[in-house]
CSV table of C-alpha atoms in Angstrom, one decimal:
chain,number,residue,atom,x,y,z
A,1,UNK,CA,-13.2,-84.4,-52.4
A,2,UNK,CA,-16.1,-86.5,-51.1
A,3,UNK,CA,-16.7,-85.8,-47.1
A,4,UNK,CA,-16.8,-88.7,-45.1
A,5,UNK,CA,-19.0,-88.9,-41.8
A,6,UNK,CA,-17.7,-91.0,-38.7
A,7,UNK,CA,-20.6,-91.4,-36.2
A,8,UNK,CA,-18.9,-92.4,-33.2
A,9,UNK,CA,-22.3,-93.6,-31.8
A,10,UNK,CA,-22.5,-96.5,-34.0
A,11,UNK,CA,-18.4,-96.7,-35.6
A,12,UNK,CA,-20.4,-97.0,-38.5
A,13,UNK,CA,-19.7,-95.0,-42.2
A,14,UNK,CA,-22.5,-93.6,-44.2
A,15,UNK,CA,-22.2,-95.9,-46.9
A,16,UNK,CA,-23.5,-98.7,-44.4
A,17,UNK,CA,-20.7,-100.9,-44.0
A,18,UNK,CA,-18.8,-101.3,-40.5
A,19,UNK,CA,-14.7,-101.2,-39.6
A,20,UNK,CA,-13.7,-104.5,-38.3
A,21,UNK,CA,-10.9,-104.3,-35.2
A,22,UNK,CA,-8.1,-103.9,-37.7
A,23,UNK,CA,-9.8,-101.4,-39.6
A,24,UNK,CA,-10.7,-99.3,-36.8
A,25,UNK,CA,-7.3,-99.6,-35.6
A,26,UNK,CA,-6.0,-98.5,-38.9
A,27,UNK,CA,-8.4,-96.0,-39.0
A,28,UNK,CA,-7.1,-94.0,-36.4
A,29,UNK,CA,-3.7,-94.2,-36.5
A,30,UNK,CA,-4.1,-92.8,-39.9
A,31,UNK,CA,-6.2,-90.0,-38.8
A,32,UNK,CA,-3.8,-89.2,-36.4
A,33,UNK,CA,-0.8,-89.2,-38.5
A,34,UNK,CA,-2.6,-86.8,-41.0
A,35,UNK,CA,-2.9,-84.8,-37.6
A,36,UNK,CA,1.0,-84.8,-37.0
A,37,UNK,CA,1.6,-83.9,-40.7
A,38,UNK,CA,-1.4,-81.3,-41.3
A,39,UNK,CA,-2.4,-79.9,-38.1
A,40,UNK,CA,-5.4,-78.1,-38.8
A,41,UNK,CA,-5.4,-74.2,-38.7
A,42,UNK,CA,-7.2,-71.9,-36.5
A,43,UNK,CA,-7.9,-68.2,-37.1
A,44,UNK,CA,-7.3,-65.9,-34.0
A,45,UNK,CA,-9.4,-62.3,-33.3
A,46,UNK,CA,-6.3,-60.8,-33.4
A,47,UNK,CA,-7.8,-57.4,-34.0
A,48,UNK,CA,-10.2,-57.2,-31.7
A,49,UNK,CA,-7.5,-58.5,-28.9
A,50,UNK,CA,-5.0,-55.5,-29.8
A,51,UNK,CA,-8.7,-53.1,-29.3
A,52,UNK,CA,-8.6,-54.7,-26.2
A,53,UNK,CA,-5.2,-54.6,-24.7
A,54,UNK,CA,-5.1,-50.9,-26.2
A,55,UNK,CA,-8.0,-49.7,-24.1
A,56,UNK,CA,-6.7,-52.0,-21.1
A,57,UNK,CA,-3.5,-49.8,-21.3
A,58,UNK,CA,-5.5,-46.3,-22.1
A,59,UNK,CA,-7.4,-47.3,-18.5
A,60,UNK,CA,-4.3,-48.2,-16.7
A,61,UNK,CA,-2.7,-44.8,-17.9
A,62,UNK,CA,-5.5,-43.0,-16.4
A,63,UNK,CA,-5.6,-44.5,-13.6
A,64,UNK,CA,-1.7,-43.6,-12.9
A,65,UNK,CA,-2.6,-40.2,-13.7
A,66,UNK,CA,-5.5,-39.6,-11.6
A,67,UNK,CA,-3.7,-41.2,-8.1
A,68,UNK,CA,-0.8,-38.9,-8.8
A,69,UNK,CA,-2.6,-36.0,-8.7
A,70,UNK,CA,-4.5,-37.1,-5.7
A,71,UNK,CA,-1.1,-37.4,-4.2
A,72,UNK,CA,-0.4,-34.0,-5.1
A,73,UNK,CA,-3.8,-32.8,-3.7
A,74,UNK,CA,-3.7,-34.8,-0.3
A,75,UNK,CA,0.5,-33.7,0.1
A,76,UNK,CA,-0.6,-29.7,-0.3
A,77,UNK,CA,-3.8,-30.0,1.4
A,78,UNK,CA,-3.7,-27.7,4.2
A,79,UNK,CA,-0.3,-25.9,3.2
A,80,UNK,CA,0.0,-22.3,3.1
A,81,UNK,CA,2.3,-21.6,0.4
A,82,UNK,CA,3.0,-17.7,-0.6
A,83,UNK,CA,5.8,-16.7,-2.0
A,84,UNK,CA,6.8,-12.4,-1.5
A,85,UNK,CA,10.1,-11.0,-2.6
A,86,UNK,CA,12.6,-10.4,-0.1
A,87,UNK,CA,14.8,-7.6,-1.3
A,88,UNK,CA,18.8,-7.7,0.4
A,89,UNK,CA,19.1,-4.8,2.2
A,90,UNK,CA,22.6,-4.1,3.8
A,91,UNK,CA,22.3,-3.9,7.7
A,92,UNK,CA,24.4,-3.3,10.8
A,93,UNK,CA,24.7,-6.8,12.4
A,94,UNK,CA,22.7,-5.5,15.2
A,95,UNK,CA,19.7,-5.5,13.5
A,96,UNK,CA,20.6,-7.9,10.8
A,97,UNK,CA,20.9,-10.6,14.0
A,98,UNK,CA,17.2,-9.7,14.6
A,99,UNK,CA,15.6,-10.0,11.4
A,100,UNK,CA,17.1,-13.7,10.4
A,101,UNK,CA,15.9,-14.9,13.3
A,102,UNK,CA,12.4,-13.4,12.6
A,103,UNK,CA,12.5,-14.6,9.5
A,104,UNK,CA,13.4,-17.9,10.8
A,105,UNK,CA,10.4,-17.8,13.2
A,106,UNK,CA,8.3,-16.8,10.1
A,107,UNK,CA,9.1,-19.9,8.1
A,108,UNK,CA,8.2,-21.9,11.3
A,109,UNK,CA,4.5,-20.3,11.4
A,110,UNK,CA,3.7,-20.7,7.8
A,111,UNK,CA,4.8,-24.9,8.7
A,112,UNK,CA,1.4,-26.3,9.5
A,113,UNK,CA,1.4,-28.4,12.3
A,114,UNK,CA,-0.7,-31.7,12.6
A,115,UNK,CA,-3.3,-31.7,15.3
A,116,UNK,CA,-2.5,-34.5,17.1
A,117,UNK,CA,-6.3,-36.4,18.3
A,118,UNK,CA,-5.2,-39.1,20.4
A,119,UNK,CA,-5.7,-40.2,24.0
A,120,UNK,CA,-3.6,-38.4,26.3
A,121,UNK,CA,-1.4,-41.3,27.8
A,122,UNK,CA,0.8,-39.5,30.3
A,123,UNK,CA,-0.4,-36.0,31.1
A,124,UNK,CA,2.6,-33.9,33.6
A,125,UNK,CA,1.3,-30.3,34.1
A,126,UNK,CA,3.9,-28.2,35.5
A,127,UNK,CA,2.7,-25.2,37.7
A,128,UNK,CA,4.8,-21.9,38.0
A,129,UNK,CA,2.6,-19.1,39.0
A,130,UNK,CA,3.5,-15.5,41.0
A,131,UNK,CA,7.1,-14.8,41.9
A,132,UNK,CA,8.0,-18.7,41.4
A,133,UNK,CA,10.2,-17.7,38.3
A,134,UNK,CA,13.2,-15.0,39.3
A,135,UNK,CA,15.0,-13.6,36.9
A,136,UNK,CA,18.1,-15.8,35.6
A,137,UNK,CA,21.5,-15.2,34.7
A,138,UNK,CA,21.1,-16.6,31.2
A,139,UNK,CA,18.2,-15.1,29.2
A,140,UNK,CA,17.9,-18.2,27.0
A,141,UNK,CA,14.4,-19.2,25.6
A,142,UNK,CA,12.9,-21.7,27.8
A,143,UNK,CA,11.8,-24.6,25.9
A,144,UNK,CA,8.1,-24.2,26.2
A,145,UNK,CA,7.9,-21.2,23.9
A,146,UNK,CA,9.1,-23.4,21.4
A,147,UNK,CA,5.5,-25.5,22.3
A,148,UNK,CA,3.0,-25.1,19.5
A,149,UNK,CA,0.0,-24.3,21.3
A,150,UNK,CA,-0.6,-21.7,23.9
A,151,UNK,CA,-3.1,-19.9,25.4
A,152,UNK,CA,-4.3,-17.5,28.3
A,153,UNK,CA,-5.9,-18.2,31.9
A,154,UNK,CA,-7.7,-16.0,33.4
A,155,UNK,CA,-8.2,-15.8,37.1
A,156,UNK,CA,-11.7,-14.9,38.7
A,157,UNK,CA,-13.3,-14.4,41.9
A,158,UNK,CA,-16.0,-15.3,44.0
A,159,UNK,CA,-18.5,-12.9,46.2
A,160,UNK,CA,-16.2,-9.5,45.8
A,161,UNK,CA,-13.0,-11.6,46.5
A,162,UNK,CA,-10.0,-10.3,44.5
A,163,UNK,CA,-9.3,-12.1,41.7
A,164,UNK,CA,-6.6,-14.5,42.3
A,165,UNK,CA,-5.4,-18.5,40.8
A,166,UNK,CA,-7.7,-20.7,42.9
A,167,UNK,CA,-5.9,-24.4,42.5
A,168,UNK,CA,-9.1,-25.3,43.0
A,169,UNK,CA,-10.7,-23.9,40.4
A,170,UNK,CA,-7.4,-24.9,38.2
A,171,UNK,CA,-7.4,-29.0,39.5
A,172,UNK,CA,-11.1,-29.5,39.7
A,173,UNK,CA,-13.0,-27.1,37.1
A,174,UNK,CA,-14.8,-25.6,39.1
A,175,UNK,CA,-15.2,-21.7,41.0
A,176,UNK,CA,-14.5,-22.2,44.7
A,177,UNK,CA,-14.0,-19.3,47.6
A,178,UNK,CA,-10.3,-18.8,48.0
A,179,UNK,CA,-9.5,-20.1,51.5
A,180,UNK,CA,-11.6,-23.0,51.0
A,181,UNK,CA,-9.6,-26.2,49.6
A,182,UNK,CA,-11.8,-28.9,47.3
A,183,UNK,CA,-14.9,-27.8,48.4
A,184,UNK,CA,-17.1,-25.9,45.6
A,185,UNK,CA,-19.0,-22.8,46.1
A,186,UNK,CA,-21.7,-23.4,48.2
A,187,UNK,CA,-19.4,-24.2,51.3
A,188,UNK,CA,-17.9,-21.2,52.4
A,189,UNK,CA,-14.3,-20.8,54.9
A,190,UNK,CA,-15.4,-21.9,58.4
A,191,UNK,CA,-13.3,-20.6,61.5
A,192,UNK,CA,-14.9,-23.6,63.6
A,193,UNK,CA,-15.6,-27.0,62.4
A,194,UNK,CA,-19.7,-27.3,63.0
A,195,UNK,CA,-20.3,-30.5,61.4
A,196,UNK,CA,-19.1,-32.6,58.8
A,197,UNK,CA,-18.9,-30.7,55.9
A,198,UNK,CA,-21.3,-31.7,52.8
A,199,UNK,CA,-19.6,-34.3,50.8
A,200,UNK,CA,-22.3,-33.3,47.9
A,201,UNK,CA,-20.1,-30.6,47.6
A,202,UNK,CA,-17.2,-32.1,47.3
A,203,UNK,CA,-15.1,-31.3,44.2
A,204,UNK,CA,-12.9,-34.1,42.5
A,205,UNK,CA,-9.7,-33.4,41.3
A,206,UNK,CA,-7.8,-34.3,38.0
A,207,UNK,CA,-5.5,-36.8,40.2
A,208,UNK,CA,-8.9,-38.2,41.8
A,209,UNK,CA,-10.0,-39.1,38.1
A,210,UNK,CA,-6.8,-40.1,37.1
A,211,UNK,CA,-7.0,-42.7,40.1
A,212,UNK,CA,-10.4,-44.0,39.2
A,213,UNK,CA,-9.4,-45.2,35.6
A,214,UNK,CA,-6.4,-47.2,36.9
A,215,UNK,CA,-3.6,-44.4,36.3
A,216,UNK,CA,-0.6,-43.7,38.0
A,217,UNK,CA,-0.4,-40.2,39.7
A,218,UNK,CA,2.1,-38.3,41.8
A,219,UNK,CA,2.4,-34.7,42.9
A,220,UNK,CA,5.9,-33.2,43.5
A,221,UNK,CA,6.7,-29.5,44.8
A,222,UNK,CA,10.3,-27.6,46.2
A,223,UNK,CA,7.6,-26.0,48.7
A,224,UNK,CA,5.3,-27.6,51.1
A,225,UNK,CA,3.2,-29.9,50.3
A,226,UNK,CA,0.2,-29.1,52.3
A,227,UNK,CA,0.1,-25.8,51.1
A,228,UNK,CA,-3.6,-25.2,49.0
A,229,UNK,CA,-1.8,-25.3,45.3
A,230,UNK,CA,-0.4,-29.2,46.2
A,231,UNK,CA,-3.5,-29.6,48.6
A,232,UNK,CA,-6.2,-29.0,45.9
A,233,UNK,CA,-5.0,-32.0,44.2
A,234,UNK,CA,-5.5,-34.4,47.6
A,235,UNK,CA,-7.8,-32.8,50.0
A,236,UNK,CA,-10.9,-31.2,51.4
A,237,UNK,CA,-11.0,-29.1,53.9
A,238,UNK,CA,-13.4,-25.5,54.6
A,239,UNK,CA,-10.3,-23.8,56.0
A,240,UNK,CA,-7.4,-23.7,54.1
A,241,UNK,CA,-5.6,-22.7,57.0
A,242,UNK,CA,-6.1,-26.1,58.8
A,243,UNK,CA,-2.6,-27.8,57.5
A,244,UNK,CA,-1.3,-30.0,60.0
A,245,UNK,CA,-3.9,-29.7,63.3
A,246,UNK,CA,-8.0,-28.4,62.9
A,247,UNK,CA,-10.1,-28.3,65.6
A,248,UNK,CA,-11.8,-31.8,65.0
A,249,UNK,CA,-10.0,-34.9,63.8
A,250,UNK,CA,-12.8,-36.8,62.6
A,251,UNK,CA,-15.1,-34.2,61.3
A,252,UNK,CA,-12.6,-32.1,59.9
A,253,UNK,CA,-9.1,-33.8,59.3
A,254,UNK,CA,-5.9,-31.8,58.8
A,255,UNK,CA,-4.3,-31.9,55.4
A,256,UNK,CA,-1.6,-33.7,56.3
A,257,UNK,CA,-3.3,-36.4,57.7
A,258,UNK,CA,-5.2,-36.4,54.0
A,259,UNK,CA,-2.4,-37.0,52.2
A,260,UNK,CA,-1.6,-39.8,54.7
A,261,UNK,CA,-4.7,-41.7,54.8
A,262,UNK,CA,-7.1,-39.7,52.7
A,263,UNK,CA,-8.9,-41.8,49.6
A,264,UNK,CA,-6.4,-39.7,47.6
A,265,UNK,CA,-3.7,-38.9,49.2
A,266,UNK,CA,-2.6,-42.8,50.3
A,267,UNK,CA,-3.3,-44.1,46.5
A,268,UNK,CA,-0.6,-41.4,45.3
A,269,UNK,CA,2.0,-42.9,43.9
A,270,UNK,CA,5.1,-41.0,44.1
A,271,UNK,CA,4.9,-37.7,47.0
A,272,UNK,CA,8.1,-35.7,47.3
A,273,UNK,CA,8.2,-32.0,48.8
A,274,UNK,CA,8.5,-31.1,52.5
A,275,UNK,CA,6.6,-30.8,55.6
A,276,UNK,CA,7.3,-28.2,57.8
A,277,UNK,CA,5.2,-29.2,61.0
A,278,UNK,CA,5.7,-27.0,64.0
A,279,UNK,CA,5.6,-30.5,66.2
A,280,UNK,CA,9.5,-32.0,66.6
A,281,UNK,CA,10.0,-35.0,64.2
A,282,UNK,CA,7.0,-34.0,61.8
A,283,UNK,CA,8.8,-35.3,58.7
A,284,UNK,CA,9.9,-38.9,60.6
A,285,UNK,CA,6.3,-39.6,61.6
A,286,UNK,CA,4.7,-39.2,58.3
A,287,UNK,CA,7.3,-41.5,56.5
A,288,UNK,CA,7.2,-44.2,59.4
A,289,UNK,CA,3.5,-44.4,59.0
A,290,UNK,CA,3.4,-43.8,55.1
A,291,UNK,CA,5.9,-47.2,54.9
A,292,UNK,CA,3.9,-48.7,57.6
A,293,UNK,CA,0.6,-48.7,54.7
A,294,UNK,CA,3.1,-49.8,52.4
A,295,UNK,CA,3.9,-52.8,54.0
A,296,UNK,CA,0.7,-53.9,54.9
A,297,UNK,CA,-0.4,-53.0,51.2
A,298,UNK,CA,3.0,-55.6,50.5
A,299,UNK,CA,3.4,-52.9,47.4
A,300,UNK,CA,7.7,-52.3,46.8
A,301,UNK,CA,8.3,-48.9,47.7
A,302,UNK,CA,11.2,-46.0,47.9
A,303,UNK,CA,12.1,-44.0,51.2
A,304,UNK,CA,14.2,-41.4,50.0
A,305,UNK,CA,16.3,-39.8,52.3
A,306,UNK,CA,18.3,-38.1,50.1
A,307,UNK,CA,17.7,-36.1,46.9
A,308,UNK,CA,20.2,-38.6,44.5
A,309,UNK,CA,17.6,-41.4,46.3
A,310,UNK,CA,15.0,-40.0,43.3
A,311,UNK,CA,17.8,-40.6,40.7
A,312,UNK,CA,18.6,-44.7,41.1
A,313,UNK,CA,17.7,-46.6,38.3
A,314,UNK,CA,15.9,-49.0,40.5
A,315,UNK,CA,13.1,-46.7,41.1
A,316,UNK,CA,11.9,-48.1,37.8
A,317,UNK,CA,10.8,-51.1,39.7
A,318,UNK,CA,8.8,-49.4,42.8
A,319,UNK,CA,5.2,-48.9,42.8
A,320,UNK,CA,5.7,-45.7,45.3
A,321,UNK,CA,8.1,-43.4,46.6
A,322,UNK,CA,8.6,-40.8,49.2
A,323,UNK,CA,10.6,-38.1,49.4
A,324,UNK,CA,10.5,-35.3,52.4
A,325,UNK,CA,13.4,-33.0,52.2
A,326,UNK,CA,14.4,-29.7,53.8
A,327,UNK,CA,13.7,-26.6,52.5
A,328,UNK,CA,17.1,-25.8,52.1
A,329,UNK,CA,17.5,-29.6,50.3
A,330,UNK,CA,14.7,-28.2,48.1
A,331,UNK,CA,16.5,-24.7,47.0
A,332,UNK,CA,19.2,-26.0,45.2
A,333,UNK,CA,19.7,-25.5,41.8
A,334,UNK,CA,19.1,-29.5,40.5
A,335,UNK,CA,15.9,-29.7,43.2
A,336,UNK,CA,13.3,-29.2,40.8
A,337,UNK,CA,14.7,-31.6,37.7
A,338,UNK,CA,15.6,-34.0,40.5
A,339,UNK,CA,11.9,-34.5,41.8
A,340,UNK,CA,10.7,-34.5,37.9
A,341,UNK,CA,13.0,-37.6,37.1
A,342,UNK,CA,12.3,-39.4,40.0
A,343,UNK,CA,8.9,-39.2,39.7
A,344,UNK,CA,9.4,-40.3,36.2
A,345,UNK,CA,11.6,-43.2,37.1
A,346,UNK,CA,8.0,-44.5,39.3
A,347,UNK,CA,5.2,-43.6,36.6
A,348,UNK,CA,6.5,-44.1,33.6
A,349,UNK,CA,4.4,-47.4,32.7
A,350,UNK,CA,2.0,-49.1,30.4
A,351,UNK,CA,-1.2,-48.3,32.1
A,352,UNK,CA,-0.2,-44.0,32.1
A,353,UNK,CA,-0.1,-41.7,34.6
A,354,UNK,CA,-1.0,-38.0,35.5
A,355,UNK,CA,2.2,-35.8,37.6
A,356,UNK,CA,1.8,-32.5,39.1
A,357,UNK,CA,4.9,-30.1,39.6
A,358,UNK,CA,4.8,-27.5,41.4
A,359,UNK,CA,7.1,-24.6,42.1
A,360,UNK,CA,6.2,-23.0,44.9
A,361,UNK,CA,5.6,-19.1,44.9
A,362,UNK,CA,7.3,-19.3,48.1
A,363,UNK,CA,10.7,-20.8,47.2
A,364,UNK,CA,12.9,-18.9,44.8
A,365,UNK,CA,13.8,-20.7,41.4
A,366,UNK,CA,14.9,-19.5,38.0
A,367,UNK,CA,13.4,-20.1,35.1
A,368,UNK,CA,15.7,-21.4,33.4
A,369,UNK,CA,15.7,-24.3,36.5
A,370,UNK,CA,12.0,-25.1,35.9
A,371,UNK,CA,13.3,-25.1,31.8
A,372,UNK,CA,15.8,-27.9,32.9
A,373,UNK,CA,12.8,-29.7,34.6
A,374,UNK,CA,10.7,-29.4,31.4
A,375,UNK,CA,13.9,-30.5,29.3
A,376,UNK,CA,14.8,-34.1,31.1
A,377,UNK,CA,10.7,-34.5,30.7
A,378,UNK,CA,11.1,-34.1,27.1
A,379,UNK,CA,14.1,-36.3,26.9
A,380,UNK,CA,12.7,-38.9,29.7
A,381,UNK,CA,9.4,-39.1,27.5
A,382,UNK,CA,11.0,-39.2,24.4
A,383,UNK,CA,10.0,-42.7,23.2
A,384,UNK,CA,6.0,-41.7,24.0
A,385,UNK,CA,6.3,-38.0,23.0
A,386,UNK,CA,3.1,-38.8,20.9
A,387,UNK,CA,1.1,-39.8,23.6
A,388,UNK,CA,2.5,-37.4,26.4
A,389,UNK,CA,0.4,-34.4,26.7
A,390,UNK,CA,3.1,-31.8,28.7
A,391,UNK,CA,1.6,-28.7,30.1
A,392,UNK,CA,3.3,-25.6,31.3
A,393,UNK,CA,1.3,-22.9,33.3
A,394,UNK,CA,3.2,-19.9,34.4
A,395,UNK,CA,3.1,-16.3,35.7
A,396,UNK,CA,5.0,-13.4,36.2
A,397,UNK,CA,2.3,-11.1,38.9
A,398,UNK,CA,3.0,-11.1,42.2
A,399,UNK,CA,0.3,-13.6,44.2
A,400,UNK,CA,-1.3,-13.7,41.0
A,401,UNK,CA,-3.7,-11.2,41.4
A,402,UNK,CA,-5.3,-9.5,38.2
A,403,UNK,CA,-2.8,-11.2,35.8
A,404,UNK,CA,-3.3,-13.4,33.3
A,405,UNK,CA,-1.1,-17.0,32.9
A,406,UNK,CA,0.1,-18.2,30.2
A,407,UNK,CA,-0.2,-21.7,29.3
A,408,UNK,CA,1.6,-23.4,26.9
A,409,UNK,CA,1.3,-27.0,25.4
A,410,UNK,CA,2.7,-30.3,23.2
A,411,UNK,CA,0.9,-33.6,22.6
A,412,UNK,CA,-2.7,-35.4,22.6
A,413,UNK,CA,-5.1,-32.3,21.8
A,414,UNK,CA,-3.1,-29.3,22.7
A,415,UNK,CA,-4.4,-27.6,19.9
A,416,UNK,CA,-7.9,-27.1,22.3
A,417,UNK,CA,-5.9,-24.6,24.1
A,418,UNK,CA,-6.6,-21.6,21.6
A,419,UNK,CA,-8.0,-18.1,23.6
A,420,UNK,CA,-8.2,-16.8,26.4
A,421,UNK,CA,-9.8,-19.2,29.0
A,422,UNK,CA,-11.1,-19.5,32.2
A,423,UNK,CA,-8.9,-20.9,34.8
A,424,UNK,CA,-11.4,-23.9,35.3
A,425,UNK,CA,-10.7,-24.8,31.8
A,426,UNK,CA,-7.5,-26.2,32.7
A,427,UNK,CA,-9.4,-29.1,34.5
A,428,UNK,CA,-11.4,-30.0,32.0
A,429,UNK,CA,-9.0,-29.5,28.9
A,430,UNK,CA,-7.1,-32.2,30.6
A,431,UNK,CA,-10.3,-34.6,31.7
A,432,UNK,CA,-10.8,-34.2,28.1
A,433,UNK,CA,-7.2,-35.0,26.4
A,434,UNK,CA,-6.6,-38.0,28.9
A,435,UNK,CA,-10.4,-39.3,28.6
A,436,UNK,CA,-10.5,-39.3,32.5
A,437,UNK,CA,-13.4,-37.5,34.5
A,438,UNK,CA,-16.7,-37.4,32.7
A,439,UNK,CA,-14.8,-38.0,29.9
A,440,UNK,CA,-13.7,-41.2,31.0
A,441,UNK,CA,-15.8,-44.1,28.8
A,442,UNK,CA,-15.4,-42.0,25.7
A,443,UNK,CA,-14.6,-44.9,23.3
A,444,UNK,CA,-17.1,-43.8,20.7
A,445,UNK,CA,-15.9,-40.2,20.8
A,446,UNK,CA,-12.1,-41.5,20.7
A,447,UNK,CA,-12.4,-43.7,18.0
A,448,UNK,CA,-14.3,-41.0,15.9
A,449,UNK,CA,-11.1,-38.4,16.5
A,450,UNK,CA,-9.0,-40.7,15.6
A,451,UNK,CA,-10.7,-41.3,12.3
A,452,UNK,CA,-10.9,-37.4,11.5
């Protein structure tokens, strides 16, 4: 069959002649009916498109295979997984009692736990040192042995002192003489007050770095609250005997008149403990002038007068609260918890906060009271658990001397707590966890633990 050639160009046919309109009309309706009736046939790769999808699938398949076991890896990575026979062996319930719950406790250690790197929000270090802790009724475990990191403190001494817990060495990280209070090593106890003592040597607290980054602190005690373990956290004085009265006013203020109008003490935001001034009315006076600053300051504030004071709901909405209470007030059994969750009630907010608790050596307490405290803190701080760092420091010896304390810990980096430490560590192991202190503009250093 001859071929014929349309140039479109020209509408002409090879053969020279040209389509009139009709033709050209005609033309094309007939090409396109031979279109409708023949449609022309195309071939299709189909083999190569099979090769194709076959190796797209083979790829795919891999692919599968190779995130699986990655799951696999990353899900076992960092497990300890052994498996040892355990033959039945028929025992007396007394001893059978024993080993399940050893066994128990053995399945718990081989459970790996996660180091948790982030930013200590809320920091509340409990303090139970010496003959705080009597002997309870109940032996029941007290929750912090349950607390996945612990470690040792050791106390030391300065200059043939005997070794003892220095609060602050513990509060500020630094060795101090023992009847000194916030002041470091080079100023000794003075029995006179000479001059104004060095402010070079000055040693800043974890409450007084706390404060300078915008957190909330507090400090609660069922003992005095001038004594040096509360007094460390506040104040500076070169005789720690010079509580409510020293020899100079100006050059060498009292402690109580430091946690009245001292740059730490007045920026507290919850105190609660007692004072017991040998001047009529001791307790009154403080509060009238501590609500006289808060009025001025116009802050919203709680007096409490009464330990269920601590426990109203509508603490949650005060920026400070007071609360001096009689020692026998302080001794019952609820005291402790009762200052914990009304401090709670004041700092638990956005911006964080740092608490000190402290059971005085002084004041008998069971442990299992100071485990109730530690309890309702758990339970209180249950919604930020993660970013709660919860210390407990405790210790059986008698003034502390020669012992070491044991110091257990949950939350943001308590797995830095892992030997025996110095008791300035304590200072700094906090400063570190709640990036306040020197630690303070860490943002480089946080962002890289978080990414490890």
């Amino acid at each position: 069959m001859t071929r014929e050639e349309f140039n479109i160009a020209t509408n002409d046919t090879t053969d020279g002649s040209s389509y009139g309109g009709h033709e050209w009309r005609r033309q094309l309706d007939s090409d396109r009916e031979n279109v409708r009736i023949n449609p022309p046939k195309r071939k299709v790769g189909v083999g190569c498109s099979a090769l194709c999808v076959g190796m797209l699938i083979a790829i795919v398949v891999i692919i599968v295979l190779l995130c699986i076991g990655l799951i696999v890896v990353y899900e076992n990575e960092g497990q300890v997984v052994a498996k040892v026979d355990l033959f039945a062996v028929e025992l007396p319930a007394e001893q059978a009692v024993w080993f399940e719950a050893n066994l128990a406790e053995l399945r718990n250690a081989f459970r790996v736990v996660e180091e948790n790197k982030k930013r200590a929000k809320n920091v509340i270090l409990f303090i139970a040192l010496d003959s705080a802790a009597t002997p309870s009724a109940v032996q029941t475990r007290p929750v912090w042995e349950s607390f996945p990191h612990v470690a040792l403190l050791r106390p030391m001494a300065l200059d043939g002192e005997r070794a003892s817990f220095n609060p602050t060495s513990m509060f500020c990280g630094i060795e101090a003489h023992r009847n000194t209070i916030g002041f470091d090593s080079a100023v000794k106890p003075w029995d006179d007050c000479i001059s104004f003592p060095n402010t070079t040597h000055r040693a800043a607290s974890i409450l007084q770095w706390a404060q300078a980054v915008g957190r909330l602190t507090g400090v609660v005690t069922n003992g005095e609250l001038v004594q040096p373990f509360p007094a460390a956290l506040y104040a500076h004085t070169p005789n720690a005997s010079w509580l409510y009265a020293g020899p100079n006013t100006q050059r060498c203020p009292d402690v109580r008149s430091q946690l009245l109008y001292g740059d730490i003490g007045k920026r507290l935001n919850v105190i609660a403990g007692t004072l017991n001034c040998p001047d009529e009315f001791c307790r009154e006076a403080f509060e009238s002038r501590w609500e006289s600053e808060r009025l001025d300051e116009e802050s919203s504030y709680k007096l409490a007068t009464e330990m269920k004071d601590l426990l109203d709901p509508a603490l949650d909405e005060r920026e400070y609260a007071l609360g001096l209470f009689d020692q026998q007030t302080l001794a019952q059994p609820n005291a402790f918890h009762d200052l914990i969750v009304g401090a709670l009630h004041i700092l638990e907010r956005p911006e964080g906060f740092v608490l000190v608790a402290i059971a005085d050596p002084k004041v008998p307490i069971t442990a299992t009271e100071i485990d109730t405290a530690v309890r309702a803190t758990l339970q209180k701080l249950n919604a930020v658990l993660d970013d709660s760092l919860i210390v407990v420091v405790r210790s059986d010896a008698r003034d502390g001397e020669s012992s070491f304390a044991t110091v257990h810990a949950t939350g943001p980096m308590a797995h830095l707590l892992h030997r025996v430490h110095d008791q300035t560590f304590l200072a700094h192991f906090i400063s570190f966890a709640a990036r306040i202190g020197r630690f303070r503009n860490a943002d480089l250093t946080n962002f890289i633990l978080q990414m490890v």
